[in-house]
mmCIF file of C-alpha atoms and ligand atoms in Angstrom:
data_model
loop_
_atom_site.group_PDB
_atom_site.id
_atom_site.type_symbol
_atom_site.label_atom_id
_atom_site.label_comp_id
_atom_site.label_asym_id
_atom_site.label_seq_id
_atom_site.Cartn_x
_atom_site.Cartn_y
_atom_site.Cartn_z
ATOM 1 C CA MET A 129 118.267 116.482 118.918
ATOM 2 C CA ASN A 130 114.349 116.052 119.892
ATOM 3 C CA VAL A 131 113.557 112.602 118.757
ATOM 4 C CA GLY A 132 110.694 110.775 118.379
ATOM 5 C CA VAL A 133 109.052 106.918 118.929
ATOM 6 C CA LEU A 134 106.661 106.381 118.409
ATOM 7 C CA SER A 135 104.966 105.105 121.796
ATOM 8 C CA LEU A 136 101.392 103.339 121.193
ATOM 9 C CA GLN A 137 102.632 99.695 121.589
ATOM 10 C CA GLY A 138 105.961 96.806 120.857
ATOM 11 C CA GLY A 139 109.303 98.170 121.910
ATOM 12 C CA VAL A 140 109.288 101.672 123.096
ATOM 13 C CA ILE A 141 111.804 102.172 126.137
ATOM 14 C CA GLU A 142 114.405 99.792 124.106
ATOM 15 C CA HIS A 143 114.891 102.771 121.306
ATOM 16 C CA ILE A 144 114.388 105.721 124.086
ATOM 17 C CA ASN A 145 117.389 104.211 126.245
ATOM 18 C CA HIS A 146 119.299 103.969 123.119
ATOM 19 C CA LEU A 147 118.589 107.845 122.050
ATOM 20 C CA LYS A 148 118.997 109.720 125.103
ATOM 21 C CA SER A 149 123.220 107.276 125.734
ATOM 22 C CA LEU A 150 123.983 108.960 122.184
ATOM 23 C CA GLY A 151 122.391 112.422 123.870
ATOM 24 C CA CYS A 152 119.161 112.553 122.437
ATOM 25 C CA ASN A 153 116.549 113.930 124.250
ATOM 26 C CA ALA A 154 114.475 110.839 123.167
ATOM 27 C CA VAL A 155 109.577 111.579 122.970
ATOM 28 C CA GLU A 156 107.323 109.549 122.622
ATOM 29 C CA VAL A 157 105.184 110.872 120.710
ATOM 30 C CA LYS A 158 101.420 109.194 121.619
ATOM 31 C CA LYS A 159 99.037 111.568 120.375
ATOM 32 C CA ILE A 160 98.824 115.200 117.396
ATOM 33 C CA SER A 161 101.290 117.253 119.154
ATOM 34 C CA ASP A 162 104.038 115.264 120.149
ATOM 35 C CA LEU A 163 104.341 116.275 116.118
ATOM 36 C CA GLU A 164 105.915 119.018 116.780
ATOM 37 C CA ASN A 165 109.630 119.502 118.348
ATOM 38 C CA ILE A 166 110.919 116.164 116.984
ATOM 39 C CA HIS A 167 113.786 116.082 114.399
ATOM 40 C CA GLY A 168 113.029 112.776 113.085
ATOM 41 C CA ILE A 169 110.900 109.680 114.319
ATOM 42 C CA ILE A 170 111.228 106.284 115.315
ATOM 43 C CA LEU A 171 108.321 103.131 114.378
ATOM 44 C CA PRO A 172 109.714 100.559 116.632
ATOM 45 C CA GLY A 173 108.665 96.186 117.103
ATOM 46 C CA GLY A 174 105.553 94.679 118.369
ATOM 47 C CA GLU A 175 102.179 93.952 116.105
ATOM 48 C CA SER A 176 101.437 95.541 113.188
ATOM 49 C CA THR A 177 97.862 94.732 112.333
ATOM 50 C CA VAL A 178 97.709 97.229 116.560
ATOM 51 C CA ILE A 179 100.159 100.206 116.100
ATOM 52 C CA GLY A 180 98.368 100.493 112.766
ATOM 53 C CA LYS A 181 95.063 99.872 114.364
ATOM 54 C CA LEU A 182 95.897 102.177 116.610
ATOM 55 C CA LEU A 183 97.574 104.880 114.450
ATOM 56 C CA LYS A 184 93.888 105.293 113.761
ATOM 57 C CA GLU A 185 92.237 105.848 116.078
ATOM 58 C CA THR A 186 94.185 108.056 117.274
ATOM 59 C CA ASN A 187 94.469 110.382 114.206
ATOM 60 C CA LEU A 188 98.182 109.843 114.404
ATOM 61 C CA LEU A 189 97.947 108.459 111.052
ATOM 62 C CA ASP A 190 97.160 111.260 108.101
ATOM 63 C CA PRO A 191 100.041 114.124 109.838
ATOM 64 C CA LEU A 192 102.246 111.895 110.540
ATOM 65 C CA LYS A 193 102.096 110.860 106.785
ATOM 66 C CA GLU A 194 101.986 114.123 105.368
ATOM 67 C CA LYS A 195 105.191 115.203 107.660
ATOM 68 C CA ILE A 196 107.014 111.996 106.444
ATOM 69 C CA LEU A 197 105.994 112.886 102.325
ATOM 70 C CA ARG A 198 107.725 116.417 102.966
ATOM 71 C CA GLY A 199 110.724 114.862 104.016
ATOM 72 C CA PHE A 200 110.624 113.989 107.409
ATOM 73 C CA PRO A 201 113.143 111.135 109.266
ATOM 74 C CA VAL A 202 111.444 108.234 109.377
ATOM 75 C CA TRP A 203 113.145 104.761 111.274
ATOM 76 C CA GLY A 204 110.726 101.481 111.202
ATOM 77 C CA THR A 205 111.999 98.117 112.888
ATOM 78 C CA CYS A 206 109.861 95.052 112.185
ATOM 79 C CA ALA A 207 106.732 95.763 112.528
ATOM 80 C CA GLY A 208 107.905 99.698 112.229
ATOM 81 C CA MET A 209 109.135 98.723 108.512
ATOM 82 C CA ILE A 210 105.325 96.827 107.431
ATOM 83 C CA LEU A 211 103.377 100.081 108.498
ATOM 84 C CA LEU A 212 106.294 101.587 106.314
ATOM 85 C CA ALA A 213 105.063 100.114 103.141
ATOM 86 C CA LYS A 214 102.921 100.282 100.543
ATOM 87 C CA GLU A 215 102.450 96.667 99.137
ATOM 88 C CA ILE A 216 101.371 94.025 102.081
ATOM 89 C CA GLU A 217 102.707 90.332 100.410
ATOM 90 C CA ASN A 218 99.754 88.418 103.366
ATOM 91 C CA ASP A 219 97.730 91.618 104.574
ATOM 92 C CA GLU A 220 94.840 92.963 102.778
ATOM 93 C CA ASN A 221 95.792 96.419 105.006
ATOM 94 C CA THR A 222 97.766 99.040 104.382
ATOM 95 C CA TYR A 223 99.194 101.401 107.110
ATOM 96 C CA LEU A 224 101.475 104.542 106.924
ATOM 97 C CA SER A 225 102.126 103.395 102.985
ATOM 98 C CA VAL A 226 104.997 105.842 102.385
ATOM 99 C CA MET A 227 108.028 104.280 101.365
ATOM 100 C CA ASP A 228 108.542 102.203 97.653
ATOM 101 C CA ILE A 229 108.364 99.145 99.779
ATOM 102 C CA LYS A 230 106.317 95.481 99.256
ATOM 103 C CA VAL A 231 106.681 93.375 101.983
ATOM 104 C CA LYS A 232 106.199 90.159 103.680
ATOM 105 C CA ARG A 233 104.368 89.301 107.155
ATOM 106 C CA ASN A 234 107.058 86.943 109.030
ATOM 107 C CA ALA A 235 108.854 86.150 106.194
ATOM 108 C CA TYR A 236 111.306 83.495 108.277
ATOM 109 C CA GLY A 237 108.178 81.082 108.824
ATOM 110 C CA SER A 238 107.469 79.059 112.287
ATOM 111 C CA GLN A 239 110.938 77.755 112.400
ATOM 112 C CA ILE A 240 113.433 79.820 111.897
ATOM 113 C CA ASP A 241 111.129 82.469 113.377
ATOM 114 C CA SER A 242 113.922 84.027 115.615
ATOM 115 C CA PHE A 243 117.281 84.726 115.147
ATOM 116 C CA GLU A 244 120.732 86.352 115.924
ATOM 117 C CA THR A 245 123.289 86.701 113.393
ATOM 118 C CA GLU A 246 125.915 89.672 112.575
ATOM 119 C CA LYS A 247 127.345 91.882 109.342
ATOM 120 C CA VAL A 248 129.752 94.178 108.007
ATOM 121 C CA ILE A 249 127.418 97.095 107.054
ATOM 122 C CA GLU A 250 129.802 99.900 104.866
ATOM 123 C CA GLN A 251 127.235 102.222 105.216
ATOM 124 C CA VAL A 252 126.158 101.946 108.977
ATOM 125 C CA SER A 253 129.819 101.007 110.468
ATOM 126 C CA PRO A 254 133.181 99.219 109.336
ATOM 127 C CA ASN A 255 132.404 96.991 112.532
ATOM 128 C CA PRO A 256 130.720 93.658 112.350
ATOM 129 C CA LEU A 257 127.143 95.165 113.493
ATOM 130 C CA PRO A 258 125.101 92.054 115.352
ATOM 131 C CA LEU A 259 122.107 91.958 113.985
ATOM 132 C CA ILE A 260 118.081 90.324 115.712
ATOM 133 C CA PHE A 261 114.967 89.095 114.583
ATOM 134 C CA ILE A 262 111.930 88.311 115.666
ATOM 135 C CA ARG A 263 109.372 87.180 113.603
ATOM 136 C CA ALA A 264 110.726 89.500 111.184
ATOM 137 C CA PRO A 265 109.205 90.592 107.395
ATOM 138 C CA TYR A 266 112.024 91.099 104.544
ATOM 139 C CA ILE A 267 111.734 93.408 101.182
ATOM 140 C CA SER A 268 110.693 90.879 98.704
ATOM 141 C CA SER A 269 110.781 93.833 96.007
ATOM 142 C CA HIS A 270 110.756 97.271 95.624
ATOM 143 C CA SER A 271 111.392 100.656 93.502
ATOM 144 C CA ASN A 272 114.341 101.648 91.851
ATOM 145 C CA ASP A 273 114.178 104.575 94.399
ATOM 146 C CA VAL A 274 115.138 102.296 97.090
ATOM 147 C CA LYS A 275 118.546 101.248 97.828
ATOM 148 C CA THR A 276 119.928 98.283 99.559
ATOM 149 C CA ILE A 277 121.131 98.547 102.792
ATOM 150 C CA CYS A 278 121.431 94.805 104.342
ATOM 151 C CA GLU A 279 120.694 90.768 103.032
ATOM 152 C CA ILE A 280 120.569 88.237 104.374
ATOM 153 C CA ASP A 281 120.856 85.235 102.068
ATOM 154 C CA GLY A 282 119.513 87.473 98.909
ATOM 155 C CA ASN A 283 116.979 88.713 101.257
ATOM 156 C CA MET A 284 116.553 92.685 101.216
ATOM 157 C CA VAL A 285 116.315 93.416 105.384
ATOM 158 C CA ALA A 286 117.516 97.085 105.563
ATOM 159 C CA ALA A 287 117.025 99.524 103.120
ATOM 160 C CA ARG A 288 116.312 103.789 103.316
ATOM 161 C CA GLN A 289 115.139 105.569 100.036
ATOM 162 C CA ASN A 290 115.512 109.854 100.822
ATOM 163 C CA ASN A 291 114.959 110.079 104.532
ATOM 164 C CA ILE A 292 113.299 106.477 104.964
ATOM 165 C CA LEU A 293 115.140 104.051 106.321
ATOM 166 C CA ALA A 294 113.249 100.404 107.679
ATOM 167 C CA THR A 295 114.590 97.390 108.946
ATOM 168 C CA SER A 296 113.588 93.580 109.503
ATOM 169 C CA PHE A 297 115.282 93.592 112.199
ATOM 170 C CA HIS A 298 116.194 95.617 115.881
ATOM 171 C CA PRO A 299 119.273 97.225 116.869
ATOM 172 C CA GLU A 300 117.999 98.872 119.910
ATOM 173 C CA LEU A 301 117.532 95.041 121.199
ATOM 174 C CA SER A 302 122.364 94.972 120.924
ATOM 175 C CA LYS A 303 124.331 97.953 122.963
ATOM 176 C CA ASN A 304 125.625 98.171 119.957
ATOM 177 C CA LEU A 305 123.943 101.979 119.532
ATOM 178 C CA GLU A 306 126.256 102.380 115.588
ATOM 179 C CA PHE A 307 122.247 101.707 113.718
ATOM 180 C CA HIS A 308 120.676 104.480 116.309
ATOM 181 C CA LYS A 309 123.576 107.516 115.220
ATOM 182 C CA TYR A 310 123.369 105.875 111.560
ATOM 183 C CA PHE A 311 119.711 108.095 111.819
ATOM 184 C CA LEU A 312 120.505 110.651 113.962
ATOM 185 C CA SER A 313 122.746 111.437 111.807
ATOM 186 C CA MET A 314 119.696 111.324 108.816
ATOM 187 C CA CYS A 315 118.156 113.594 111.188
ATOM 188 C CA ASN A 316 121.335 116.123 111.622
ATOM 189 C CA LYS A 317 121.777 116.457 107.938
ATOM 190 C CA SER A 318 117.479 117.011 107.637
ATOM 191 C CA LYS A 319 117.614 119.250 110.509
ATOM 192 C CA GLU A 320 120.324 121.043 109.007
HETATM 193 N N1 LIG B 501 105.073 89.588 113.269
HETATM 194 C C1 LIG B 501 105.118 90.918 113.557
HETATM 195 C C2 LIG B 501 104.538 91.592 112.353
HETATM 196 O O1 LIG B 501 104.423 91.497 111.229
HETATM 197 C C3 LIG B 501 106.509 92.357 113.766
HETATM 198 C C4 LIG B 501 107.547 91.568 114.941
HETATM 199 C C5 LIG B 501 108.685 92.887 115.091
HETATM 200 O O2 LIG B 501 108.349 94.078 115.421
HETATM 201 N N2 LIG B 501 109.368 92.539 116.090
HETATM 202 O O3 LIG B 501 103.424 92.796 113.218
#
């Protein structure tokens, strides 16, 4: 299976390595033609404002948005979640605007802006998963179509709306591959 990683800025290589560890052909997506022949795409962490600007400059924004609206599997981690959101609490811009979520950027303030915890997420794995947060957003509101995957301290930090998966944290920064496996199963189902 071929899975793309949006490769404009941010934590690209870690996702590519995880996909390769799972026997997947990881494709760097930098231009429109890279969107052909992939079965899903990961939007990495980084700076949402920078990645959003580059999405527009490379003309990737509209074709990617159309694909997602037609059911193409996508997973946004951290900044990637912000790119997917239809509303951003503390930013006037929106980017792909495909997921019915409102997100708060840098939601954890300066004191605990980066932290790590562990949690069992039953949809993904029976074992506790390491969750690494780096200047992370969380989901402050959402429509009924959006299903919770994980909450921490009452805040939604992972969610799914059909073909769209979003996590505030960074599974690619731990050795654990379970979240990538979960996304690959979404890609497999949509391929069939
Ligand atoms: N704080 C970043 C933003 O708002 C996201 C951080 C990350 O992706 N690790 O875009």
